Short mmCIF file of N, CA and C in Angstrom, two decimals:
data_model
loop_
_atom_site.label_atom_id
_atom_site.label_comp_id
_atom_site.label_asym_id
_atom_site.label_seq_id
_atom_site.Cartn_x
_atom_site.Cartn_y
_atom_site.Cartn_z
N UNK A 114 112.95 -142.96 59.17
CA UNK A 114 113.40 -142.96 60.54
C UNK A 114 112.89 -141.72 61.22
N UNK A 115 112.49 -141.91 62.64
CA UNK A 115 111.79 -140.74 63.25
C UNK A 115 113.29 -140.09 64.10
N UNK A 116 113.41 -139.10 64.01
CA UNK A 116 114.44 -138.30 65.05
C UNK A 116 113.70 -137.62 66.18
N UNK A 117 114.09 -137.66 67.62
CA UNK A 117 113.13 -136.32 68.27
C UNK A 117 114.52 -135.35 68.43
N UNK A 118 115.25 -135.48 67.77
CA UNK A 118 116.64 -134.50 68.37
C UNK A 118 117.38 -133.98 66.84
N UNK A 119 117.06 -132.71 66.08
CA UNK A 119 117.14 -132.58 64.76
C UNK A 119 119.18 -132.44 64.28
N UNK A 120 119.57 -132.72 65.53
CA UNK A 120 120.66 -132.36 65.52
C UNK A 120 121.95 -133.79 65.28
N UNK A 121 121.19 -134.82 64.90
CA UNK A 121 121.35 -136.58 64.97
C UNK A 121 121.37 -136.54 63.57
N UNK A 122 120.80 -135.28 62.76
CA UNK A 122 120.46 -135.81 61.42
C UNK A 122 121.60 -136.61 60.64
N UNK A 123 123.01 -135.80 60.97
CA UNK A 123 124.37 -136.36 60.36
C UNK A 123 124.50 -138.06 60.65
N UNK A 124 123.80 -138.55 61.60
CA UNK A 124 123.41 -139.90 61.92
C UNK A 124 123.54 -140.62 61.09
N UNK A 125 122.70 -140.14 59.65
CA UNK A 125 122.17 -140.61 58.94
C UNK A 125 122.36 -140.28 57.52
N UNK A 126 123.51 -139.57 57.46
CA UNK A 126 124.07 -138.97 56.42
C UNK A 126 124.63 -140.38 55.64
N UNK A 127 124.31 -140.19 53.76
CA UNK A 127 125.24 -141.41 53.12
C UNK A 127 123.55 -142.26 53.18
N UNK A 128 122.74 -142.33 54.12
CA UNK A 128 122.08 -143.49 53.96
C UNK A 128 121.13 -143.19 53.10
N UNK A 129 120.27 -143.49 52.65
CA UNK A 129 119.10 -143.66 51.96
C UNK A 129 117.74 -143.87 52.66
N UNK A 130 117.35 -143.05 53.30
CA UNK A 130 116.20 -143.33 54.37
C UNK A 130 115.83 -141.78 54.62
N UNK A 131 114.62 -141.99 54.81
CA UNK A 131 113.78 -140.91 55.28
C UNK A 131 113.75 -140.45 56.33
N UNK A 132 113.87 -138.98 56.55
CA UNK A 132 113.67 -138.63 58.31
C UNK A 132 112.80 -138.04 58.71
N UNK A 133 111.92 -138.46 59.68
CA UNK A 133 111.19 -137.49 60.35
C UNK A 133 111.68 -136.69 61.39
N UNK A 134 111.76 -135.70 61.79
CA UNK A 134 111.78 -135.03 62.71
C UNK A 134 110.73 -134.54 63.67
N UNK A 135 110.26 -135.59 64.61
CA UNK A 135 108.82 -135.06 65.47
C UNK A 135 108.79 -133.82 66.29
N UNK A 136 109.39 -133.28 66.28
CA UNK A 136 109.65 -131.94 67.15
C UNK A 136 109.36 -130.78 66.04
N UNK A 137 109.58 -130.80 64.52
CA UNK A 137 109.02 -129.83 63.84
C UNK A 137 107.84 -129.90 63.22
N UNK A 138 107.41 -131.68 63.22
CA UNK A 138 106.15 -132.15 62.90
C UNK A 138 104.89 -131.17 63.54
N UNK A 139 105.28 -131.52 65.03
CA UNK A 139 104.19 -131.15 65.97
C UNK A 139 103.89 -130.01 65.70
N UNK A 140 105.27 -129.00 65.59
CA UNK A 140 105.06 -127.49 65.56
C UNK A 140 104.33 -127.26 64.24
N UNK A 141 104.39 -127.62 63.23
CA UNK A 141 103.76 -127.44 62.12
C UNK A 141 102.41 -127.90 62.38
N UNK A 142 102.09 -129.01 62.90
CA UNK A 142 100.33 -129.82 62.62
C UNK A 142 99.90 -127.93 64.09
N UNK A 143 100.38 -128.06 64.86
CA UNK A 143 100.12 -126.71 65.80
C UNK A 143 99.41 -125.30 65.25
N UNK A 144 100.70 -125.10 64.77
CA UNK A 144 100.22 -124.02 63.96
C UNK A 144 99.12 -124.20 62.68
N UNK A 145 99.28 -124.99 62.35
CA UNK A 145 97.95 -125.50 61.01
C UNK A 145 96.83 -125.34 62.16
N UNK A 146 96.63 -125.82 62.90
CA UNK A 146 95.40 -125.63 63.95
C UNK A 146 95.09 -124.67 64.73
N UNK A 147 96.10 -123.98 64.86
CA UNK A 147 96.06 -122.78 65.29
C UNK A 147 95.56 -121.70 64.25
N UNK A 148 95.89 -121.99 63.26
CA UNK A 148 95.59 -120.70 62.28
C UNK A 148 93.48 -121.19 61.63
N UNK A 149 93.71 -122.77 61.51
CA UNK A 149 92.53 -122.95 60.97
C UNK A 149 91.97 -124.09 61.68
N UNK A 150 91.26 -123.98 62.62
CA UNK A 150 90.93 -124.90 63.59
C UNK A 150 90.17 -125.88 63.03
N UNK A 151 89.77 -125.89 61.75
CA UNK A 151 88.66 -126.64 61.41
C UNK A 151 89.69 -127.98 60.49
N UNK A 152 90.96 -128.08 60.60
CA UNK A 152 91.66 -128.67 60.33
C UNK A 152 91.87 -129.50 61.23
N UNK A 153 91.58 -129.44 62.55
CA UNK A 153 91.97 -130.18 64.06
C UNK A 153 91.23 -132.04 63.49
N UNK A 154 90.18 -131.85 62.81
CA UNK A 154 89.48 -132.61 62.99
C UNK A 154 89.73 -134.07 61.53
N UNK A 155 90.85 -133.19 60.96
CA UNK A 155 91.60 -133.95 59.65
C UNK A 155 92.81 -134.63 60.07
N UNK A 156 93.63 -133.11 60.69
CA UNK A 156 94.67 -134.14 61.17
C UNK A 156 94.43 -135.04 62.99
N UNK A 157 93.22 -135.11 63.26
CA UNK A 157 92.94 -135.95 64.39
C UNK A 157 92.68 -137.61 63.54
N UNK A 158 92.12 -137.54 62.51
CA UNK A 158 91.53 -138.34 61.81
C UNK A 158 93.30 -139.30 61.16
N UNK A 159 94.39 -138.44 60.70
CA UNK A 159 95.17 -138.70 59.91
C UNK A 159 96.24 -139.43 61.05
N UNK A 160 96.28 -138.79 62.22
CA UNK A 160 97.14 -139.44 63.31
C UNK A 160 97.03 -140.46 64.25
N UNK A 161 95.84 -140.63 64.38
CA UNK A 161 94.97 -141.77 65.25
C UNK A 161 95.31 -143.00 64.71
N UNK A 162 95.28 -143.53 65.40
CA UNK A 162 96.01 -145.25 65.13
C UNK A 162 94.45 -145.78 64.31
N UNK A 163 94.74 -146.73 63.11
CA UNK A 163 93.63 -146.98 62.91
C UNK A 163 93.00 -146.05 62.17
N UNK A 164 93.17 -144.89 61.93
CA UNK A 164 92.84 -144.20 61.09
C UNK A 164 93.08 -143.57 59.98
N UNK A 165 92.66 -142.87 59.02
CA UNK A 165 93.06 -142.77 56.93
C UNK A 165 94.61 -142.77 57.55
N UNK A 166 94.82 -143.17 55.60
CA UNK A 166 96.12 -143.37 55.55
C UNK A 166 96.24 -143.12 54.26
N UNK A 167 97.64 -142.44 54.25
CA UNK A 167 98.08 -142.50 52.47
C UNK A 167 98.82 -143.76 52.14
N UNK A 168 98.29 -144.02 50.80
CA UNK A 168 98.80 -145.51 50.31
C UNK A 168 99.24 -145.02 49.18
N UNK A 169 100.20 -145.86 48.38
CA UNK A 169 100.39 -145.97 47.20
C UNK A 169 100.06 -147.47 46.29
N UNK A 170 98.93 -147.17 45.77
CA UNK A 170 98.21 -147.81 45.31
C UNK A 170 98.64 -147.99 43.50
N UNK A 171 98.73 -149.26 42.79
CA UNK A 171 99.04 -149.41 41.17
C UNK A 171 97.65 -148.84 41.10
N UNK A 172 97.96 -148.42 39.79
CA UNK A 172 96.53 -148.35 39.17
C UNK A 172 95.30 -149.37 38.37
N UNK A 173 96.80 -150.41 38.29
CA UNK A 173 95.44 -151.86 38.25
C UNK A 173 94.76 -152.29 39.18
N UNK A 174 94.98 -151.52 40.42
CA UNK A 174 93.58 -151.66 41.61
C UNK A 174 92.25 -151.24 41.59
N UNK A 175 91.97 -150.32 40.38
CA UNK A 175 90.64 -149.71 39.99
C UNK A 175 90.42 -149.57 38.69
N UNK A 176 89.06 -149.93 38.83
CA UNK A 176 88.94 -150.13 37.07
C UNK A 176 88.71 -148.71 36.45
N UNK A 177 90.05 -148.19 36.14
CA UNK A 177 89.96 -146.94 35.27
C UNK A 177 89.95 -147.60 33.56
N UNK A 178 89.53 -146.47 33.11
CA UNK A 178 89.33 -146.52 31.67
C UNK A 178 90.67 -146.68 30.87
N UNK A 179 91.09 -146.39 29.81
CA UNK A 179 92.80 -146.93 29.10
C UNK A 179 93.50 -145.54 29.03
N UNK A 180 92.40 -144.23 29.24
CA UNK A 180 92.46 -143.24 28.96
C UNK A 180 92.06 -142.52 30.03
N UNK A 181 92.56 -141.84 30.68
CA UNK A 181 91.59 -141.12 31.50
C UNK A 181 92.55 -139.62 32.11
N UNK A 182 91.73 -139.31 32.75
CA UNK A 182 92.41 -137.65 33.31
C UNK A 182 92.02 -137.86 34.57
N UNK A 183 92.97 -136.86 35.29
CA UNK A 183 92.43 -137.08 37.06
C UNK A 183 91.44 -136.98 37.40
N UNK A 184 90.73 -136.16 36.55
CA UNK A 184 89.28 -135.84 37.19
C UNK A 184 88.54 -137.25 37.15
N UNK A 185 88.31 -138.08 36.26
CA UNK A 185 88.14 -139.55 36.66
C UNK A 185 88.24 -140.45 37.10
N UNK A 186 89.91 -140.27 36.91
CA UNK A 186 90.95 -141.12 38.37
C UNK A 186 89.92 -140.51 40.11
N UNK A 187 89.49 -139.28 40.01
CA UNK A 187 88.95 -139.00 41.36
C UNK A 187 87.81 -139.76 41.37
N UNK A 188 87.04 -139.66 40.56
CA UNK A 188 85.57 -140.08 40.65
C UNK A 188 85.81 -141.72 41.01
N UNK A 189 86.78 -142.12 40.02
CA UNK A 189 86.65 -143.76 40.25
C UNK A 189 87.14 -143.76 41.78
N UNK A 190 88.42 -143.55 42.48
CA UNK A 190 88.68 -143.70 43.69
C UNK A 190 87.75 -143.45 44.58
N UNK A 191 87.02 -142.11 44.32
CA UNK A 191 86.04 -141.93 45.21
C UNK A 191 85.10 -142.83 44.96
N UNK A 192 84.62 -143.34 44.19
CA UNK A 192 83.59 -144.54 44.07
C UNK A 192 83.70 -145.96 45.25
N UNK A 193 84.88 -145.89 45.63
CA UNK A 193 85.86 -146.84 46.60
C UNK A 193 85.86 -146.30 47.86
N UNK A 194 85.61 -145.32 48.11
CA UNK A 194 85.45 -144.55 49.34
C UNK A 194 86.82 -144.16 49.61
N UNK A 195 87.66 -143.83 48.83
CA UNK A 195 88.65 -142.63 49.22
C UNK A 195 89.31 -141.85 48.19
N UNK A 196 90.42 -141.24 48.68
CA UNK A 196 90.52 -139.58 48.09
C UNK A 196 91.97 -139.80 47.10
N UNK A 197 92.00 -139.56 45.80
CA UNK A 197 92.97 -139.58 44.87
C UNK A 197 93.76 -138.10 45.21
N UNK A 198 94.92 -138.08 45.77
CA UNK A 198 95.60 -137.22 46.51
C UNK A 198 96.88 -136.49 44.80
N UNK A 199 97.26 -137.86 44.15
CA UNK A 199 98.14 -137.03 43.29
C UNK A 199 98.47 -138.64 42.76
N UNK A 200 99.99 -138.85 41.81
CA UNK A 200 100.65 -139.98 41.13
C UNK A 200 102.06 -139.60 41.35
N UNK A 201 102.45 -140.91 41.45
CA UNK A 201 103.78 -140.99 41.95
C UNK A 201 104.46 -142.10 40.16
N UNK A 202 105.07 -141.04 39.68
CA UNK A 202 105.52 -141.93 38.21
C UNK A 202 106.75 -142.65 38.68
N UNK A 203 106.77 -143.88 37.99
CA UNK A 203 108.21 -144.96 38.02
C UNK A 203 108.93 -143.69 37.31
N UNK A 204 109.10 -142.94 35.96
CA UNK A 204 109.92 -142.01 35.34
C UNK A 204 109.40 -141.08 36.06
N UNK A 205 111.06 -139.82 36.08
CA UNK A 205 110.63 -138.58 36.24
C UNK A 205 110.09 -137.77 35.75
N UNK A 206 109.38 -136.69 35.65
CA UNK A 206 109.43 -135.39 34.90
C UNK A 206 110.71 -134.77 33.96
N UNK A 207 110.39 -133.96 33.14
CA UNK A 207 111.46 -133.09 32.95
C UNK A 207 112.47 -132.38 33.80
N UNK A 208 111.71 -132.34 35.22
CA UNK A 208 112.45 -131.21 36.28
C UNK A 208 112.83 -132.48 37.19
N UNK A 209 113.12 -134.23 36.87
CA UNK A 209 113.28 -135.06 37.53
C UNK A 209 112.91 -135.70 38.81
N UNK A 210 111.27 -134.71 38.92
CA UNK A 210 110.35 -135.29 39.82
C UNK A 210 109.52 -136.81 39.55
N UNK A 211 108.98 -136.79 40.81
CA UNK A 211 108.23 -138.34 40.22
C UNK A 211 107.30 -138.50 41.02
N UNK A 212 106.73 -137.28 42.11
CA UNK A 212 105.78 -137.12 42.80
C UNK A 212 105.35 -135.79 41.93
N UNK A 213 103.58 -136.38 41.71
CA UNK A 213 102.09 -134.66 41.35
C UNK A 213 101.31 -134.95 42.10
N UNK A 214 101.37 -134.33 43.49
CA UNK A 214 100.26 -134.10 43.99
C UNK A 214 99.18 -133.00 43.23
N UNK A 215 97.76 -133.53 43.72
CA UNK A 215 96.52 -132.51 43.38
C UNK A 215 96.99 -132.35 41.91
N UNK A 216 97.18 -133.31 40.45
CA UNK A 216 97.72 -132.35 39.24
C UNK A 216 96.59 -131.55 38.57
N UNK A 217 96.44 -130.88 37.61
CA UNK A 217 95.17 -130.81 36.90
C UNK A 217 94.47 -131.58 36.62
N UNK A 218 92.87 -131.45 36.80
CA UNK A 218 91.98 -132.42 36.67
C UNK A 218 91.79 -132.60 35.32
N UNK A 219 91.92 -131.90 34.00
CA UNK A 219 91.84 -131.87 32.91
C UNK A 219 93.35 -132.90 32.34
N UNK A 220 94.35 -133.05 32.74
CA UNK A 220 95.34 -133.59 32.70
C UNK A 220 95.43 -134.74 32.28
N UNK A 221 95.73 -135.45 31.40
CA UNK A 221 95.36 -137.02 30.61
C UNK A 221 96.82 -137.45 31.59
N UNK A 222 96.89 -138.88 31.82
CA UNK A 222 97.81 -139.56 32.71
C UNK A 222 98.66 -140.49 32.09
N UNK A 223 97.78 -141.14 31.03
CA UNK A 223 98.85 -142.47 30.11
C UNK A 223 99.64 -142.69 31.49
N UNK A 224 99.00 -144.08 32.38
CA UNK A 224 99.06 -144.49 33.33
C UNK A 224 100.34 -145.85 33.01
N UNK A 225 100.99 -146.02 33.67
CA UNK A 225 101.53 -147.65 33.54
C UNK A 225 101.67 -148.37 35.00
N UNK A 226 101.85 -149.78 34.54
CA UNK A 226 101.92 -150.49 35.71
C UNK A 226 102.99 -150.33 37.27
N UNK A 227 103.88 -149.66 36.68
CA UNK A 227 104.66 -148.93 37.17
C UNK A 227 104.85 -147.84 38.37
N UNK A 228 103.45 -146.88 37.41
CA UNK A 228 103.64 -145.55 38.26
C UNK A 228 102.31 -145.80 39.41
N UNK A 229 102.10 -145.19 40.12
CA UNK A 229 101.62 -145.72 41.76
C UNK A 229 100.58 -144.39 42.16
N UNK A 230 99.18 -144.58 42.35
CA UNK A 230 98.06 -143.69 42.79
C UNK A 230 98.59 -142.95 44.38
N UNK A 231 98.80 -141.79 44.76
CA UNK A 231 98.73 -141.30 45.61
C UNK A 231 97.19 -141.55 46.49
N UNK A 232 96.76 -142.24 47.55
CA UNK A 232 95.11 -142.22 47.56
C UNK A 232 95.32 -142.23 49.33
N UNK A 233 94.10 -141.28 49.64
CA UNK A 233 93.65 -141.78 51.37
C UNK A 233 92.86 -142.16 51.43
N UNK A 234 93.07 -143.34 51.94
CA UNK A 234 92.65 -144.39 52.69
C UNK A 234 91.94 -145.20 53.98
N UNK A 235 91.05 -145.54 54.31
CA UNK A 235 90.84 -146.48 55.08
C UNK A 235 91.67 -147.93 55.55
N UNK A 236 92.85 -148.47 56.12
CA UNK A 236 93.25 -149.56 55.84
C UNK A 236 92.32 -150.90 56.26
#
């Protein structure tokens, strides 16, 4: 759910839903451009209607090997024309995460049908 008023959040307290807040969005993509302008042209690309997108993609969408490490998971995605961002596991971690963005490229994955490719996209 998008908020423009951060003060609604209790709105939404109890539920199970995501919030955006566009009023700290902006200020953040701002300052990212402000500090490194050469970023203007990523997040112009990421906000534009019609343009990349993060998906969560199975990994039976690309023919990876039975074995593999991110650094291959990249190569194969990139072979597809887009960007392997991280994995989102059905199980958590030890620290009860279930989002790795960027993990080590050396990193073996023992992938299942389950857990879901972080990737940007073209839709």
């Amino acid at each position: 759910m998008e908020l423009s008023d951060p003060d609604n959040r209790n709105l939404l307290m109890g539920h199970q839903s995501e919030m955006l807040i566009s009023p700290m969005i902006i200020s953040h993509v701002l300052a990212q451009v402000a500090l490194r302008r050469e970023l203007r042209v990523v997040l112009d690309e990421l906000f534009t209607v019609g343009g990349a997108e993060v998906q969560f993609r199975g990994p039976q969408d690309y023919p990876l090997p039975a074995s593999a490490d991110f650094q291959v998971l990249e190569k194969t995605v990139a072979a597809e024309g887009e960007v392997a961002l991280g994995i989102w596991r059905a199980q958590p971690d030890s620290l009860g995460r279930h989002l790795a963005l960027s993990p080590p490229r050396d990193e073996y994955l023992d992938l299942n049908s389950a857990d879901r490719l972080v990737v940007l996209c073209n839709a």
